[in-house]
Every structure is written in structure tokens, then in C-alpha cells.
Coordinates of C-alpha atoms in Angstrom, one line a residue:
X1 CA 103.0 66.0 124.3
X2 CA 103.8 68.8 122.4
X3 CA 101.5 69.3 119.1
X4 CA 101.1 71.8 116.7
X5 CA 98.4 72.3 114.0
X6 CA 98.7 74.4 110.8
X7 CA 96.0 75.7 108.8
X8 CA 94.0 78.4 107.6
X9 CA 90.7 79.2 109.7
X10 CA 88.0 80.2 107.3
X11 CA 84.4 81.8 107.6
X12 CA 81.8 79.7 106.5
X13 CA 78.5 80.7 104.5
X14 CA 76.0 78.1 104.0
X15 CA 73.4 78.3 101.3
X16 CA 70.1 78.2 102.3
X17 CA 71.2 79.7 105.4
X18 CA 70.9 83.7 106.5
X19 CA 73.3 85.7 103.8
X20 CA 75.0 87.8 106.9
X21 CA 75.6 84.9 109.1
X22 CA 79.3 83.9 109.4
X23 CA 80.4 80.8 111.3
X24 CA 84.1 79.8 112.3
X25 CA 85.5 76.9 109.9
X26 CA 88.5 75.9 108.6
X27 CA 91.3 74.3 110.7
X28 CA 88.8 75.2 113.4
X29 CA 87.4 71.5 113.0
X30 CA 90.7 70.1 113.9
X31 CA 91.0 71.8 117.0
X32 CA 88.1 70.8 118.3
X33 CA 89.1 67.3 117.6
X34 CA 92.2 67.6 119.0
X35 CA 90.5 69.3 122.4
X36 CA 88.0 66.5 122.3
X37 CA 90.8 63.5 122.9
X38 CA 93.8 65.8 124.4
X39 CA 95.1 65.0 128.0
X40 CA 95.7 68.0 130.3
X41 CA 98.7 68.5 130.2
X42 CA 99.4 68.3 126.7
X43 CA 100.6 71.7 125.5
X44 CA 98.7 72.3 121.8
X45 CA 100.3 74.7 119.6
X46 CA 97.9 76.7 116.4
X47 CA 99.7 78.2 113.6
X48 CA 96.6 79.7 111.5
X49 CA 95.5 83.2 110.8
X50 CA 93.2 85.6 112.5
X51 CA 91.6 88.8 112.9
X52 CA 90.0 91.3 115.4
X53 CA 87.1 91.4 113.6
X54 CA 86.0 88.5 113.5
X55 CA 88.5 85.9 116.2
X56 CA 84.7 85.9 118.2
X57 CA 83.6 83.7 116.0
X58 CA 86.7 81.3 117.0
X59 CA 87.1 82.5 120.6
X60 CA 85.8 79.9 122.4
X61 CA 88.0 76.9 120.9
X62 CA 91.1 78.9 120.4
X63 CA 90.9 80.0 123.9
X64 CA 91.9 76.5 124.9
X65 CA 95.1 76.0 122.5
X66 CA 98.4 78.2 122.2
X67 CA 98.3 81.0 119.7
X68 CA 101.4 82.5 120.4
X69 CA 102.9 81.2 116.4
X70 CA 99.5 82.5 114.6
X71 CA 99.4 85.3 112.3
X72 CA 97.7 88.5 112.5
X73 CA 95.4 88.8 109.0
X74 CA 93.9 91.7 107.4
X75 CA 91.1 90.0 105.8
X76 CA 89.6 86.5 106.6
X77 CA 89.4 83.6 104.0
X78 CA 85.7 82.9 103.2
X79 CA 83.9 80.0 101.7
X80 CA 80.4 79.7 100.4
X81 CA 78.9 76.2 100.6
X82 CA 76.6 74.3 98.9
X83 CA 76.1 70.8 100.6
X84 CA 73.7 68.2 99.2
X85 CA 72.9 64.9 99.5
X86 CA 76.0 62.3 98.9
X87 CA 77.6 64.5 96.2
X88 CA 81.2 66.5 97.1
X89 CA 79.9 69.9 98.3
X90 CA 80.4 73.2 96.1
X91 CA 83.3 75.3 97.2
X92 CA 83.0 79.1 96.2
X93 CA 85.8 81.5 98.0
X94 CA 86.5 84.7 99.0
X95 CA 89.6 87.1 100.5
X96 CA 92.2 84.0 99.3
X97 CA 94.6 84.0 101.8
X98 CA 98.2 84.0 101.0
X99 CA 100.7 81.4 103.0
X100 CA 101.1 81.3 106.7
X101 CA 103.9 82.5 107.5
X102 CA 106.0 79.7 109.5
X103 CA 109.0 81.8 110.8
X104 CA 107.6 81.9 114.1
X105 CA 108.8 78.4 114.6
X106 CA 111.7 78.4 116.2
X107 CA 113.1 74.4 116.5
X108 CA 110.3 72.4 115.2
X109 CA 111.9 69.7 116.7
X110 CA 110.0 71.3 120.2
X111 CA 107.3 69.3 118.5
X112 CA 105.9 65.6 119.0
X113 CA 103.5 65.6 115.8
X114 CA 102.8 68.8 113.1
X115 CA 99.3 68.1 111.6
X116 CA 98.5 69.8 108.4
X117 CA 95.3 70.5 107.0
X118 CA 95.6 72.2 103.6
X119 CA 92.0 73.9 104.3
X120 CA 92.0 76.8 101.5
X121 CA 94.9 74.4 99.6
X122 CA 97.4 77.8 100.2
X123 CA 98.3 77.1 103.7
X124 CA 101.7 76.3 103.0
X125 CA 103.5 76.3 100.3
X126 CA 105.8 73.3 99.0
X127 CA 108.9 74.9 100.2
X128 CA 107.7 75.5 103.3
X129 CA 107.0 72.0 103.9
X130 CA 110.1 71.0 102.6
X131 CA 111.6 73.6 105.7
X132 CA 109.2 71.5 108.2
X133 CA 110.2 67.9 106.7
X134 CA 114.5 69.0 106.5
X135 CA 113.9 70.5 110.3
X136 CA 111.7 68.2 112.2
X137 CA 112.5 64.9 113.2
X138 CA 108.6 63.3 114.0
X139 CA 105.8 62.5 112.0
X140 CA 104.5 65.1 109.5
X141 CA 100.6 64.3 108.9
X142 CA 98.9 66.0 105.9
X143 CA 95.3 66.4 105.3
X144 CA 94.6 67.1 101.6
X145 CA 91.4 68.4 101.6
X146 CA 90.6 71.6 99.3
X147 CA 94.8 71.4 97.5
X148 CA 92.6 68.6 95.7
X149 CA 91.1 71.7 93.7
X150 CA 91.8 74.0 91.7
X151 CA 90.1 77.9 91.7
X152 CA 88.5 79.5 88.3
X153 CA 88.1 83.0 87.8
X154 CA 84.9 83.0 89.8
X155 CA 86.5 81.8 93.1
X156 CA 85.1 78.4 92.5
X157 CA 87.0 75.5 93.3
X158 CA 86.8 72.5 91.1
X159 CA 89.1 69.3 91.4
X160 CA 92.2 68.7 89.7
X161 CA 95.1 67.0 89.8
X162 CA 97.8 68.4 91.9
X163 CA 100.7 69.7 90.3
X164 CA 104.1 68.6 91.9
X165 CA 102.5 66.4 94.3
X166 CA 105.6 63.9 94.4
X167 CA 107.9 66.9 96.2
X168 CA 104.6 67.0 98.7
X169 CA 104.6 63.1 99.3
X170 CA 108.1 63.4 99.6
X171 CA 107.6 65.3 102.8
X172 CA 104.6 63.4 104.3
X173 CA 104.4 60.6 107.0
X174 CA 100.7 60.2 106.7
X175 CA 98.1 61.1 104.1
X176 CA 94.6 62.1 104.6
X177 CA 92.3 62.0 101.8
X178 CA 88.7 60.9 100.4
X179 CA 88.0 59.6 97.5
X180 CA 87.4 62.3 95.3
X181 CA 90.5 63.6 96.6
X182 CA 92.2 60.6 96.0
X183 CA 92.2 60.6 92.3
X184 CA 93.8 64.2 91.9
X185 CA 97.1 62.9 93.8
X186 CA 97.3 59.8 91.4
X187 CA 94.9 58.7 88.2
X188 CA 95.1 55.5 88.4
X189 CA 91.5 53.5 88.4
X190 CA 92.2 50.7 90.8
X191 CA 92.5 51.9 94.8
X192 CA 95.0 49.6 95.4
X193 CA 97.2 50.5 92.5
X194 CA 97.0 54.0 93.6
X195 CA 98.1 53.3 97.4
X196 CA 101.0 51.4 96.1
X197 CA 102.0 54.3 94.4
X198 CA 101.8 57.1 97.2
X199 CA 103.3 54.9 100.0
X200 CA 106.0 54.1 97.2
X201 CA 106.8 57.9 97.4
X202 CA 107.2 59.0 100.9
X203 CA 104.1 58.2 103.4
X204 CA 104.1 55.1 105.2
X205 CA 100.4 55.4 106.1
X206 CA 97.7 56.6 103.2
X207 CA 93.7 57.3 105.4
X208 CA 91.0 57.3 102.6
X209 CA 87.8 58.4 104.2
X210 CA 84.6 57.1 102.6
X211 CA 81.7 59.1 104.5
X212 CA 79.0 57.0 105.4
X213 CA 80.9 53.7 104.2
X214 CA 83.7 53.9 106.3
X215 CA 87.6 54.5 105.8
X216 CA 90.1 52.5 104.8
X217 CA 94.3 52.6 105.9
X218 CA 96.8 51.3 103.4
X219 CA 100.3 51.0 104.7
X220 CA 103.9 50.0 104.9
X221 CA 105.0 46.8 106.9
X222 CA 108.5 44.9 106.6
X223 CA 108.4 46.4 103.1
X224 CA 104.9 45.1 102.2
X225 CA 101.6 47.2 101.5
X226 CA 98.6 46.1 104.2
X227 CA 95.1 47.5 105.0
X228 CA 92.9 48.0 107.5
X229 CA 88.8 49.0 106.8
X230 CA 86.5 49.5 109.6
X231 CA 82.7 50.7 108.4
X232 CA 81.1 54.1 109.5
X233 CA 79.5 53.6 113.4
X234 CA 75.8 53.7 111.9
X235 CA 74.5 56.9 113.4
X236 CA 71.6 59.4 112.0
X237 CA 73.8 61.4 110.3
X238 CA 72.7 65.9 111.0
X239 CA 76.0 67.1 110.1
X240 CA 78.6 66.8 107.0
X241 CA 80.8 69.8 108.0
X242 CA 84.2 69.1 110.0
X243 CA 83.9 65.4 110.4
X244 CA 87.2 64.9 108.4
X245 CA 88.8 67.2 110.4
X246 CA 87.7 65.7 113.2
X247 CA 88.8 62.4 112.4
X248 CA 92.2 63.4 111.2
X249 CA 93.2 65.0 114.4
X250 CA 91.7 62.5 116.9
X251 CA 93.6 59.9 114.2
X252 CA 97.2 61.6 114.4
X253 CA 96.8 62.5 118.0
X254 CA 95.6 58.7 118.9
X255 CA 99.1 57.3 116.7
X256 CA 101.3 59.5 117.8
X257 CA 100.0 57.9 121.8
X258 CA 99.9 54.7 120.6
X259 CA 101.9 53.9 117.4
X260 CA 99.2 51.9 116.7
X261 CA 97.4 52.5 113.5
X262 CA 93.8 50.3 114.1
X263 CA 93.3 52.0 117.1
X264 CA 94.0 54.9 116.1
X265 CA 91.7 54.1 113.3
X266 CA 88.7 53.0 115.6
X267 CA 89.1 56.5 118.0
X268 CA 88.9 58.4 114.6
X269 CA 85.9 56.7 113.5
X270 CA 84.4 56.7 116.7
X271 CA 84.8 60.7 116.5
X272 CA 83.6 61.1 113.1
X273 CA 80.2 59.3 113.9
X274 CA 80.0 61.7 116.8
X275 CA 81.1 64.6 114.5
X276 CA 78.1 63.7 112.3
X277 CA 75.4 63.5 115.2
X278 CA 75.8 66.8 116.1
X279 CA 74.0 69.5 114.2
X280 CA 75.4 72.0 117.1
X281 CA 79.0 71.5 117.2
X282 CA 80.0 75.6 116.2
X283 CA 77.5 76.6 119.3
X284 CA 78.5 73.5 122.0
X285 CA 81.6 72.1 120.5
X286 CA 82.3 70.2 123.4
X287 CA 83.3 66.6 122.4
X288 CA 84.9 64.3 125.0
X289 CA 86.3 61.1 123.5
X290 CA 88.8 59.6 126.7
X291 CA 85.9 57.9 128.3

């Protein structure tokens, strides 16, 4: 198969951690779930941004995927975090980058799946998708993640609800989101009432992620809304950075193999837990999930 990822790498800063230490983030997470569950010869395809400064940070992941569409950056997007407890963790950025440039694409129809991941919520911008969606053929999945917020004059992103998010649904096969997330795409207050809504307006297949409680699928069948839950694999839980992204790629790669959304839904959730184990995934990101 023939894949391609889209997204913004990002430096991360961690608070509590030492001020001058950068570590790779960003669709960087996605790649190592899709390296993690990918056969051999599947050719893996990253349009993000980079640059010579700092790609060493990225190397040894990127070194495994194509990164002949990525773009060439001046200055790095750069996030400070502040993760605690079972709250949504604080988002403060720096060096916002503008959109990827897509034009490096030549048939996106090469393609067998384009995954998404709206890491710095600028990635792409809604015409751009709406290039992708009029030009491609196969499944468009779309991971919400920071387009759920908004930034204030301080860099600091808070969420909000997205403006024009029909035209991006619209565009979308399958939805990522969590919860928090979840309520800046539609306000309703019931879950149910809120998937009915999205898969009325373009996805067929809406993931809500619910950290340690699970995730649940809502989707379209012979014109009816059904739903899968399966709970969180109960681990001891070290990490809370890149397990999303790790369960959305392992997710789209596994449906794309299979067309089959609960086990697609069980190899995600298998690679999340594993996600959250590991407390050295940036220094031994090795995670093999085809046993």
C-alpha cells in the first residue's frame, strides 16, 4: 500500500522538564504508529515540515518513511506543555507555522489512504482539503486534535468551536476526536445526538477517544447509526503524549487492510495501551504491533 501522512512536526517543551531540551512531536507520533504496524513493502509517504537545524531531533523515524513531498521550514513550530493529572493539557506555542504547502502532490490518487492530523490546527487549510477530497478517490481520515482550539494573543490555545466545520466534514471519511474535542465540532449535550449529526454531514465513521476509559466508534450502516466501545487495555499508564496519534494511524492503517472497523478498533487500542507504557518512546520508539 501506498500511504501518505500530513501534518506539522512540532518541538516539544515540557514543563517541569530542562528549559533547553527540545524533543521531536507533532505528526511525529503518527509515524511511529504507522512504522509500528506497516508491512515491508508498503511505501509511506510524509508531507510535514522540517529544518536543518533541528530534523536530528526527527531523524531516526523519518529515516524510515518517504520525505521526498515535505517542505523545507525556516523556523520550527513549538509547543510548551503542561500535562497533569486527568485534565486536557495546556497548549502554549511558538514560531506558528503557516500551511503545508500540498503542490508537491502530483495525482493523489497514487494514494491508498491520506491521514491527517491537524497537529498545530494550521496544517491545511479548508481549501486545501477540499483539493485533496475533489482529487482523490480513497478514504480521507482526519484527526482533530489542536483545530479544536483556538490561539489568544499569548500563543495559548484554548478550545472553541470550529468555525466552518460543515465544509471540513464535508471532506472527511473518518473523524478522530476526544471528548473535549468533540464538543467544539457540534454543541450538542447528548453523545449520541452529536454523532448523528457529524455522520449526517459527510464521515461515515466518527473515533471518540476517551483516555483511560476507552474509545467509542459511531457509524453508518444500510443508512442506520451503530457503535462499537471497547475499554482501555488496563496498563500502568507513564506516558500521555502521542497515544492518540498512535492510535489514529495504527486505526486507519488497520481499515484501510481490513475494511473492518472493530478490528481496526482493537489494533488501535492495543497500540494506545502500549503507547502509554512507554515513558521512552522519543529515545527507543520501536513499537512492533504484527505479532
Amino acid at each position: 500500500m501506498k500511504i501518505i501522512l500530513i501534518g506539522h512536526s512540532v518541538i516539544d517543551h515540557f514543563e517541569g522538564t530542562e528549559e533547553n531540551k527540545s524533543l521531536p512531536g507533532g505528526i511525529f507520533y503518527s509515524t511511529i504508529g504507522i512504522n509500528s504496524i506497516k508491512k515491508s513493502t508498503d511505501q509511506i509517504y510524509l508531507l510535514t515540515g522540517w529544518n536543518r537545524n533541528s530534523f536530528h531531533l526527527f531523524k531516526d523515524i523519518y529515516s524510515k518513511v518517504d520525505l521526498d513531498l515535505t517542505n523545507e521550514l525556516i523556523n520550527m513550530p513549538e509547543v510548551y506543555l503542561k500535562v497533569s493529572g486527568e485534565s486536557e493539557r495546556e497548549e502554549v506555542y511558538k514560531n506558528m507555522a503557516e500551511n503545508l504547502s500540498i503542490k508537491s502532490v502530483s495525482d493523489w490518487n497514487l494514494f491508498d489512504g491520506v491521514l491527517i492530523n491537524m497537529i498545530t490546527g494550521a496544517d491545511i487549510s479548508l481549501e486545501q482539503i477540499k483539493s485533496i477530497r475533489n482529487n482523490f478517490k480513497g478514504i480521507i481520515y482526519f484527526d482533530v486534535h489542536t483545530f479544536s482550539r483556538g490561539v489568544d494573543n499569548k500563543m495559548k490555545r484554548e478550545f472553541r468551536p470550529i468555525s466552518g466545520i460543515k465544509e471540513w466534514l464535508a471532506c472527511i471519511n473518518i473523524l478522530q476526536c476526544n471528548e473535549s474535542e468533540l464538543k467544539t465540532i457540534v454543541q450538542y449535550q447528548n453523545e449520541i445526538n452529536s454523532a448523528e449529526k457529524i455522520l449526517s454531514l459527510g464521515p461515515n465513521i466518527l473515533i471518540i477517544t476517551k483516555d483511560e476509559c476507552g474509545a467509542q466508534v459511531y457509524y453508518r450502516f444500510n443508512g442506520e447509526v451503530k457503535n462499537l466501545f471497547v475499554n482501555a487495555v488496563k496498563v500502568n499508564s507513564v506516558n500521555k503524549i502521542g497515544c492518540g496519534d498512535i492510535f489514529g494511524a495504527v486505526f486507519f492503517y488497520t481499515y484501510i487492510s481490513t475494511n473492518n472497523i472493530l478490528v481496526s478498533l482493537n489494533a488501535a487500542n492495543k497500540a494506545g495501551a502500549i503507547a502509554a507504557l512507554r515513558n521512552d518512546l522519543i529515545s527507543h520508539p520501536e513499537m512492533e504491533l504484527n505479532d
